[in-house]
Amino acid sequence: MLLQLWFFINIGFVALFITSLFVNRAYREALQAGDPAAVKRLKRRRLFMVLCTVAAFLAMSAAFLANMARNG
């Protein structure tokens, strides 16, 4: 059960990480373009994505450690 939970959380983490890379790229492009409205919007989106990615990483790590403790 814990292995499946870890697997699905891991898939979510990878998807969030890739998405956060694209959001960061859009933010950097908006900075270079000099669009203050887009920079403000993308900065908030980037922060949200980073927080979600960190939360998913912590959940993935907890599920992995729980699985190792159960099977070890």
CSV table of N, CA and C in Angstrom, one decimal:
chain,number,residue,atom,x,y,z
A,1,MET,N,0.8,-1.2,0.0
A,1,MET,CA,0.0,0.0,0.0
A,1,MET,C,0.9,1.3,0.0
A,2,LEU,N,1.9,1.3,0.8
A,2,LEU,CA,2.7,2.5,0.9
A,2,LEU,C,3.6,2.6,-0.3
A,3,LEU,N,3.9,1.5,-1.0
A,3,LEU,CA,4.7,1.6,-2.2
A,3,LEU,C,3.9,2.3,-3.3
A,4,GLN,N,2.6,1.9,-3.4
A,4,GLN,CA,1.7,2.5,-4.4
A,4,GLN,C,1.5,4.0,-4.1
A,5,LEU,N,1.3,4.3,-2.8
A,5,LEU,CA,1.2,5.7,-2.4
A,5,LEU,C,2.4,6.5,-2.8
A,6,TRP,N,3.6,6.0,-2.5
A,6,TRP,CA,4.9,6.6,-2.9
A,6,TRP,C,4.9,6.8,-4.4
A,7,PHE,N,4.5,5.8,-5.1
A,7,PHE,CA,4.6,5.9,-6.6
A,7,PHE,C,3.8,7.0,-7.1
A,8,PHE,N,2.5,7.2,-6.7
A,8,PHE,CA,1.7,8.2,-7.2
A,8,PHE,C,2.1,9.6,-6.7
A,9,ILE,N,2.6,9.7,-5.5
A,9,ILE,CA,3.1,11.0,-5.0
A,9,ILE,C,4.3,11.3,-5.8
A,10,ASN,N,5.1,10.4,-6.2
A,10,ASN,CA,6.3,10.6,-7.0
A,10,ASN,C,6.0,11.1,-8.3
A,11,ILE,N,5.0,10.6,-9.0
A,11,ILE,CA,4.5,11.0,-10.3
A,11,ILE,C,4.0,12.5,-10.1
A,12,GLY,N,3.3,12.8,-9.1
A,12,GLY,CA,2.8,14.2,-8.9
A,12,GLY,C,4.0,15.1,-8.6
A,13,PHE,N,5.0,14.7,-7.9
A,13,PHE,CA,6.1,15.5,-7.7
A,13,PHE,C,6.9,15.8,-9.0
A,14,VAL,N,7.1,14.8,-9.8
A,14,VAL,CA,7.8,15.0,-11.0
A,14,VAL,C,7.0,16.0,-11.9
A,15,ALA,N,5.7,15.8,-12.0
A,15,ALA,CA,4.8,16.7,-12.8
A,15,ALA,C,4.9,18.2,-12.3
A,16,LEU,N,4.9,18.3,-11.0
A,16,LEU,CA,5.0,19.7,-10.4
A,16,LEU,C,6.3,20.3,-10.6
A,17,PHE,N,7.4,19.5,-10.6
A,17,PHE,CA,8.7,20.0,-10.8
A,17,PHE,C,8.9,20.5,-12.2
A,18,ILE,N,8.4,19.7,-13.1
A,18,ILE,CA,8.5,20.1,-14.6
A,18,ILE,C,7.7,21.3,-14.8
A,19,THR,N,6.5,21.4,-14.3
A,19,THR,CA,5.7,22.6,-14.4
A,19,THR,C,6.3,23.8,-13.8
A,20,SER,N,7.0,23.6,-12.7
A,20,SER,CA,7.6,24.8,-12.0
A,20,SER,C,8.8,25.3,-12.8
A,21,LEU,N,9.5,24.4,-13.6
A,21,LEU,CA,10.5,24.8,-14.4
A,21,LEU,C,10.0,25.7,-15.6
A,22,PHE,N,8.9,25.3,-16.1
A,22,PHE,CA,8.3,26.1,-17.2
A,22,PHE,C,7.8,27.4,-16.7
A,23,VAL,N,7.2,27.4,-15.5
A,23,VAL,CA,6.7,28.7,-14.9
A,23,VAL,C,7.9,29.6,-14.7
A,24,ASN,N,9.0,29.1,-14.2
A,24,ASN,CA,10.2,29.8,-14.0
A,24,ASN,C,10.8,30.4,-15.3
A,25,ARG,N,10.7,29.6,-16.3
A,25,ARG,CA,11.1,30.1,-17.6
A,25,ARG,C,10.3,31.3,-18.1
A,26,ALA,N,9.0,31.1,-17.9
A,26,ALA,CA,8.0,32.2,-18.3
A,26,ALA,C,8.3,33.5,-17.5
A,27,TYR,N,8.6,33.3,-16.2
A,27,TYR,CA,8.9,34.4,-15.4
A,27,TYR,C,10.2,35.2,-15.9
A,28,ARG,N,11.2,34.4,-16.2
A,28,ARG,CA,12.5,35.0,-16.7
A,28,ARG,C,12.3,35.7,-18.0
A,29,GLU,N,11.5,35.2,-18.9
A,29,GLU,CA,11.2,35.8,-20.1
A,29,GLU,C,10.4,37.1,-19.9
A,30,ALA,N,9.5,37.1,-19.0
A,30,ALA,CA,8.7,38.3,-18.7
A,30,ALA,C,9.6,39.4,-18.1
A,31,LEU,N,10.6,39.0,-17.3
A,31,LEU,CA,11.6,39.9,-16.7
A,31,LEU,C,12.4,40.6,-17.9
A,32,GLN,N,12.8,39.8,-18.8
A,32,GLN,CA,13.6,40.3,-19.9
A,32,GLN,C,12.8,41.2,-20.8
A,33,ALA,N,11.5,40.8,-21.0
A,33,ALA,CA,10.6,41.6,-21.8
A,33,ALA,C,10.2,43.0,-21.2
A,34,GLY,N,10.3,43.0,-19.9
A,34,GLY,CA,10.0,44.3,-19.2
A,34,GLY,C,8.5,44.5,-19.0
A,35,ASP,N,7.8,43.4,-18.8
A,35,ASP,CA,6.3,43.5,-18.6
A,35,ASP,C,6.0,43.4,-17.1
A,36,PRO,N,5.8,44.5,-16.5
A,36,PRO,CA,5.6,44.5,-15.0
A,36,PRO,C,4.4,43.7,-14.5
A,37,ALA,N,3.3,43.8,-15.3
A,37,ALA,CA,2.1,43.0,-14.9
A,37,ALA,C,2.3,41.5,-15.0
A,38,ALA,N,3.0,41.1,-16.0
A,38,ALA,CA,3.2,39.6,-16.2
A,38,ALA,C,4.3,39.2,-15.2
A,39,VAL,N,5.2,40.0,-14.8
A,39,VAL,CA,6.2,39.7,-13.8
A,39,VAL,C,5.6,39.5,-12.5
A,40,LYS,N,4.7,40.4,-12.1
A,40,LYS,CA,4.0,40.2,-10.8
A,40,LYS,C,3.1,39.0,-10.8
A,41,ARG,N,2.4,38.7,-11.8
A,41,ARG,CA,1.5,37.5,-11.9
A,41,ARG,C,2.4,36.2,-11.9
A,42,LEU,N,3.4,36.2,-12.7
A,42,LEU,CA,4.2,35.0,-12.7
A,42,LEU,C,5.1,34.8,-11.5
A,43,LYS,N,5.4,35.9,-10.8
A,43,LYS,CA,6.2,35.7,-9.5
A,43,LYS,C,5.3,35.0,-8.5
A,44,ARG,N,4.1,35.4,-8.4
A,44,ARG,CA,3.1,34.7,-7.5
A,44,ARG,C,2.9,33.2,-7.9
A,45,ARG,N,2.8,33.0,-9.2
A,45,ARG,CA,2.6,31.6,-9.7
A,45,ARG,C,3.8,30.8,-9.4
A,46,ARG,N,5.0,31.4,-9.6
A,46,ARG,CA,6.2,30.7,-9.4
A,46,ARG,C,6.4,30.3,-7.9
A,47,LEU,N,6.0,31.2,-7.0
A,47,LEU,CA,6.1,30.9,-5.6
A,47,LEU,C,5.1,29.8,-5.2
A,48,PHE,N,3.9,29.9,-5.7
A,48,PHE,CA,2.9,28.8,-5.5
A,48,PHE,C,3.4,27.5,-6.0
A,49,MET,N,4.0,27.4,-7.2
A,49,MET,CA,4.5,26.2,-7.7
A,49,MET,C,5.7,25.6,-6.9
A,50,VAL,N,6.5,26.5,-6.4
A,50,VAL,CA,7.7,26.0,-5.6
A,50,VAL,C,7.2,25.5,-4.3
A,51,LEU,N,6.2,26.1,-3.7
A,51,LEU,CA,5.7,25.6,-2.4
A,51,LEU,C,5.0,24.3,-2.6
A,52,CYS,N,4.2,24.1,-3.7
A,52,CYS,CA,3.6,22.8,-4.0
A,52,CYS,C,4.6,21.7,-4.3
A,53,THR,N,5.7,22.1,-5.0
A,53,THR,CA,6.7,21.1,-5.3
A,53,THR,C,7.4,20.7,-4.0
A,54,VAL,N,7.7,21.6,-3.2
A,54,VAL,CA,8.4,21.2,-1.9
A,54,VAL,C,7.5,20.4,-1.0
A,55,ALA,N,6.2,20.7,-1.0
A,55,ALA,CA,5.2,19.9,-0.2
A,55,ALA,C,5.2,18.5,-0.8
A,56,ALA,N,5.1,18.4,-2.1
A,56,ALA,CA,5.1,17.0,-2.8
A,56,ALA,C,6.4,16.3,-2.5
A,57,PHE,N,7.5,17.0,-2.5
A,57,PHE,CA,8.8,16.3,-2.2
A,57,PHE,C,8.8,15.8,-0.8
A,58,LEU,N,8.3,16.6,0.2
A,58,LEU,CA,8.2,16.1,1.6
A,58,LEU,C,7.3,14.9,1.7
A,59,ALA,N,6.2,15.0,1.1
A,59,ALA,CA,5.2,13.9,1.1
A,59,ALA,C,5.8,12.6,0.5
A,60,MET,N,6.5,12.8,-0.6
A,60,MET,CA,7.2,11.6,-1.3
A,60,MET,C,8.2,11.0,-0.4
A,61,SER,N,9.0,11.9,0.3
A,61,SER,CA,10.0,11.4,1.2
A,61,SER,C,9.4,10.7,2.4
A,62,ALA,N,8.4,11.2,2.9
A,62,ALA,CA,7.7,10.6,4.1
A,62,ALA,C,7.1,9.2,3.7
A,63,ALA,N,6.5,9.1,2.5
A,63,ALA,CA,6.0,7.9,2.1
A,63,ALA,C,7.1,6.8,1.8
A,64,PHE,N,8.2,7.3,1.3
A,64,PHE,CA,9.3,6.4,1.1
A,64,PHE,C,9.9,5.9,2.4
A,65,LEU,N,10.1,6.8,3.3
A,65,LEU,CA,10.6,6.4,4.6
A,65,LEU,C,9.7,5.5,5.4
A,66,ALA,N,8.4,5.7,5.3
A,66,ALA,CA,7.4,4.8,5.9
A,66,ALA,C,7.4,3.5,5.3
A,67,ASN,N,7.6,3.4,4.0
A,67,ASN,CA,7.6,2.1,3.3
A,67,ASN,C,8.9,1.4,3.7
A,68,MET,N,10.0,2.1,3.8
A,68,MET,CA,11.3,1.4,4.2
A,68,MET,C,11.2,0.9,5.7
A,69,ALA,N,10.6,1.7,6.5
A,69,ALA,CA,10.4,1.3,7.9
A,69,ALA,C,9.5,0.1,8.0
A,70,ARG,N,8.5,0.0,7.2
A,70,ARG,CA,7.6,-1.1,7.3
A,70,ARG,C,8.3,-2.4,6.7
A,71,ASN,N,9.1,-2.2,5.7
A,71,ASN,CA,9.6,-3.4,5.0
A,71,ASN,C,11.0,-3.7,5.5
A,72,GLY,N,11.6,-2.8,6.3
A,72,GLY,CA,13.0,-3.0,6.8
A,72,GLY,C,13.1,-3.8,8.0
